[in-house]
mmCIF file of C-alpha atoms in Angstrom:
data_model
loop_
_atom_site.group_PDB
_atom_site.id
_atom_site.type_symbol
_atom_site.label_atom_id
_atom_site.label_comp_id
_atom_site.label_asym_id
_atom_site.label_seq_id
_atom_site.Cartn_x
_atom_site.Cartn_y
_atom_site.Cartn_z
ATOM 1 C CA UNK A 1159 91.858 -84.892 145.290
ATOM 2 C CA UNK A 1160 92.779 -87.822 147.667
ATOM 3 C CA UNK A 1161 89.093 -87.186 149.083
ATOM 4 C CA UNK A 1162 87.009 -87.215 146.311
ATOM 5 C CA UNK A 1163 88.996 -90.579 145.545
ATOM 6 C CA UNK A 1164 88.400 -92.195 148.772
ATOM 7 C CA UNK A 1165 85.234 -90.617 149.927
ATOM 8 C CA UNK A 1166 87.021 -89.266 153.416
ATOM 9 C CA UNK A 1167 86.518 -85.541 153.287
ATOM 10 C CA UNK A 1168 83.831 -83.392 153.512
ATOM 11 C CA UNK A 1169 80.992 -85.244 152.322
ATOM 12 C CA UNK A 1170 77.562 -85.486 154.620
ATOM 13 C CA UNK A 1171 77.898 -89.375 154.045
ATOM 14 C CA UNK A 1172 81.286 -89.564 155.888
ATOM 15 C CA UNK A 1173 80.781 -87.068 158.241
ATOM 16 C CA UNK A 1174 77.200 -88.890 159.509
ATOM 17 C CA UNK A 1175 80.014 -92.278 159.514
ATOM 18 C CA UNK A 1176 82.294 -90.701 162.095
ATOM 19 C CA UNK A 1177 79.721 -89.065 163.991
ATOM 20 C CA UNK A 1178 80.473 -85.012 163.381
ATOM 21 C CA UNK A 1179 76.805 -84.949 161.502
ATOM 22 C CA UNK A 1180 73.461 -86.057 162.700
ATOM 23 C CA UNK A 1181 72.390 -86.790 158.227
ATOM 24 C CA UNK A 1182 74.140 -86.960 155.264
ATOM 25 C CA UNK A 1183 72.500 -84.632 153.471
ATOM 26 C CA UNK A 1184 74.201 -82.020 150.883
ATOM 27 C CA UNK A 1185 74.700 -79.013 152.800
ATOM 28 C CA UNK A 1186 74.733 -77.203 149.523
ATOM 29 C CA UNK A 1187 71.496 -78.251 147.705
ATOM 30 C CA UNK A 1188 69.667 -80.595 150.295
ATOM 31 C CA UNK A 1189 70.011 -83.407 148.538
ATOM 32 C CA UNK A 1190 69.240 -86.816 150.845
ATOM 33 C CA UNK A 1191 72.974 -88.258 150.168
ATOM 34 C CA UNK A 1192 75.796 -85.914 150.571
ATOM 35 C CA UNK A 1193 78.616 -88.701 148.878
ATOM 36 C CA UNK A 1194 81.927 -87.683 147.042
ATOM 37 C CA UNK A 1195 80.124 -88.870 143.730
ATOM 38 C CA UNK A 1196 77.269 -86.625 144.223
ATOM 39 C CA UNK A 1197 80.004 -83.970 144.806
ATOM 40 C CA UNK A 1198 82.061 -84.935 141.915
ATOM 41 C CA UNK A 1199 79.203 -85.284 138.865
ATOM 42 C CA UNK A 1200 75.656 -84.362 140.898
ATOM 43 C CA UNK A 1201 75.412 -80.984 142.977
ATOM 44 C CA UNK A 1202 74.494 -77.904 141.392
ATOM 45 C CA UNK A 1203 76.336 -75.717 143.909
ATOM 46 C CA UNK A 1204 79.716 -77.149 141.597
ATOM 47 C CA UNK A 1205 78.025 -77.078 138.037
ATOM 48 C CA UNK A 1206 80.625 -74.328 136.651
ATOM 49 C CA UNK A 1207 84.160 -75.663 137.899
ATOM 50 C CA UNK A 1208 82.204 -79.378 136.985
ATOM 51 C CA UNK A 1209 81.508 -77.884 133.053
ATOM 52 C CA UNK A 1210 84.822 -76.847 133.183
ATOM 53 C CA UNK A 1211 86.207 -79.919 134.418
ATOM 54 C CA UNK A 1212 84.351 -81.844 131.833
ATOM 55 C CA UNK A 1213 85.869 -79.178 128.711
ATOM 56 C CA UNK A 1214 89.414 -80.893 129.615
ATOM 57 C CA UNK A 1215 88.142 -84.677 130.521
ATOM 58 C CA UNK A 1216 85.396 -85.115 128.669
ATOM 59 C CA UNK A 1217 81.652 -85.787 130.049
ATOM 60 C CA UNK A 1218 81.878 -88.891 132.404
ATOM 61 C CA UNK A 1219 82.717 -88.125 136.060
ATOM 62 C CA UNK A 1220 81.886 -92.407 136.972
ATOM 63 C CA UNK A 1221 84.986 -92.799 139.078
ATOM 64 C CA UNK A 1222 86.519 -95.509 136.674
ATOM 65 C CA UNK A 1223 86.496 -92.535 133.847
ATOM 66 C CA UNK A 1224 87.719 -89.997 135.805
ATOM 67 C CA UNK A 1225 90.856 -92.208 136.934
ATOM 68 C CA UNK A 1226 91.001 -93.150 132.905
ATOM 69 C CA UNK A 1227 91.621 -89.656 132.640
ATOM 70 C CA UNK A 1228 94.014 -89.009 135.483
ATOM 71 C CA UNK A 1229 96.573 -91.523 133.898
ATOM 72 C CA UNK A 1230 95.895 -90.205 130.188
ATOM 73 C CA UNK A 1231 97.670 -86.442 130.724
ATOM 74 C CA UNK A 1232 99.145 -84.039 132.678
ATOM 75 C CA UNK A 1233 96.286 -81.429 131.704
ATOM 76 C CA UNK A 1234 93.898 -84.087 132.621
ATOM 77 C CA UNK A 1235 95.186 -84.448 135.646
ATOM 78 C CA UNK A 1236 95.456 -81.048 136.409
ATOM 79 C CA UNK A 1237 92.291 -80.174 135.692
ATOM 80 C CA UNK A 1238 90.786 -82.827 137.854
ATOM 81 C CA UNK A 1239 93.205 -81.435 140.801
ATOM 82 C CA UNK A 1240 91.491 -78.099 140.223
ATOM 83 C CA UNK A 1241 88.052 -79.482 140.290
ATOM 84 C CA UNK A 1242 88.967 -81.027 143.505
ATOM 85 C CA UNK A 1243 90.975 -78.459 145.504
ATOM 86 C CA UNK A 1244 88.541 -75.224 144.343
ATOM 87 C CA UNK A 1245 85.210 -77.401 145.325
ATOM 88 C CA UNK A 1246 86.774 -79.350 148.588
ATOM 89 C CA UNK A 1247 88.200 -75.984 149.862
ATOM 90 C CA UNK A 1248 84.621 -74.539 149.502
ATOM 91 C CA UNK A 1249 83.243 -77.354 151.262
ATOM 92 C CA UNK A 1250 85.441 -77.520 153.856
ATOM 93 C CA UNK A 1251 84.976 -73.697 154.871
ATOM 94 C CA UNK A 1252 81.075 -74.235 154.653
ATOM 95 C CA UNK A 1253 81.864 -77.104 156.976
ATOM 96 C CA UNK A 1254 83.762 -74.625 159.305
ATOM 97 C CA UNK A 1255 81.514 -71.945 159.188
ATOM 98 C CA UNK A 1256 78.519 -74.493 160.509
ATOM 99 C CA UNK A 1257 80.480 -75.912 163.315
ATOM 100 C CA UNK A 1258 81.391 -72.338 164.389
ATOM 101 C CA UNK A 1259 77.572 -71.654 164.070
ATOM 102 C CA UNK A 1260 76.927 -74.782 166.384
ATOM 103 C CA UNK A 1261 79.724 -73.565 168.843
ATOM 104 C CA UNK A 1262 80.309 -69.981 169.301
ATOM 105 C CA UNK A 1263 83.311 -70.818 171.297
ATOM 106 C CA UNK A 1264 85.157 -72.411 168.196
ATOM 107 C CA UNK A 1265 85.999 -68.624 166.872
ATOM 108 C CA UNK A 1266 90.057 -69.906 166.539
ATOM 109 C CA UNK A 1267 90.981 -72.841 165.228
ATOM 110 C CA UNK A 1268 94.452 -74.338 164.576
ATOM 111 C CA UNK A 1269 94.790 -74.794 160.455
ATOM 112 C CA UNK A 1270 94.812 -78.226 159.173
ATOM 113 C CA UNK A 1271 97.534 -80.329 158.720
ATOM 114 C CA UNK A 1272 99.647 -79.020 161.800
ATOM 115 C CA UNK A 1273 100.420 -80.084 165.075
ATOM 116 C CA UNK A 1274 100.566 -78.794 168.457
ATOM 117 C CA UNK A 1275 103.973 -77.896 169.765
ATOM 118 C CA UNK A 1276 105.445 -79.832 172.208
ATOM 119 C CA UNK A 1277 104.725 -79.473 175.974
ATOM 120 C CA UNK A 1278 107.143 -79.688 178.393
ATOM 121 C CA UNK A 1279 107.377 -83.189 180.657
#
């Protein structure tokens, strides 16, 4: 959820800002601007958990709404939560899927979120 929010995930804008894409385009529907808005209310690829989504929060996904509706409820929050984690986790594994594409060599990869044990001085 925090990425959608702050626009730091898996979005072709951000990932063109720091370098790990040559565009921004939408990986999903080719659209020019990949952004966490265009994830959020635009792509196709997410139009059935978005119609869900918008059952529980009603039909505006402008960021100002969709924080409205984050502070109204518990089920609104929830919901959004879902949105997030079930399109973001399908993102990300499209994202790790094309970088193992790019690099054959990448075939294991350490999950996210952990660190490397400690090597000896």
């Amino acid at each position: 959820m925090t990425q959608v929010l702050t626009g730091h995930g898996v979005f072709g804008e951000y990932l063109l800002r720091i370098r790990r894409e040559a565009t921004s385009v939408c990986h999903h529907c080719e659209e020019e601007e990949d952004t966490a808005q265009h994830t959020l209310e635009f792509c196709p690829a997410w139009a059935e958990p978005r119609r869900v989504l918008r059952l529980e929060i009603g039909e505006s996904l402008a960021p100002e709404a969709v924080v409205a509706a984050m502070l109204r409820g518990r089920q609104e929050l929830a919901a959004i939560r879902t949105y997030c984690e079930q399109v973001m986790l399908a993102k990300e594994r499209a994202e790790r899927n094309r970088e193992r594409a790019r690099d054959p060599s990448r075939t294991s990869q350490r999950p996210r979120n952990t660190t490397a044990p400690p090597r000896p001085p």
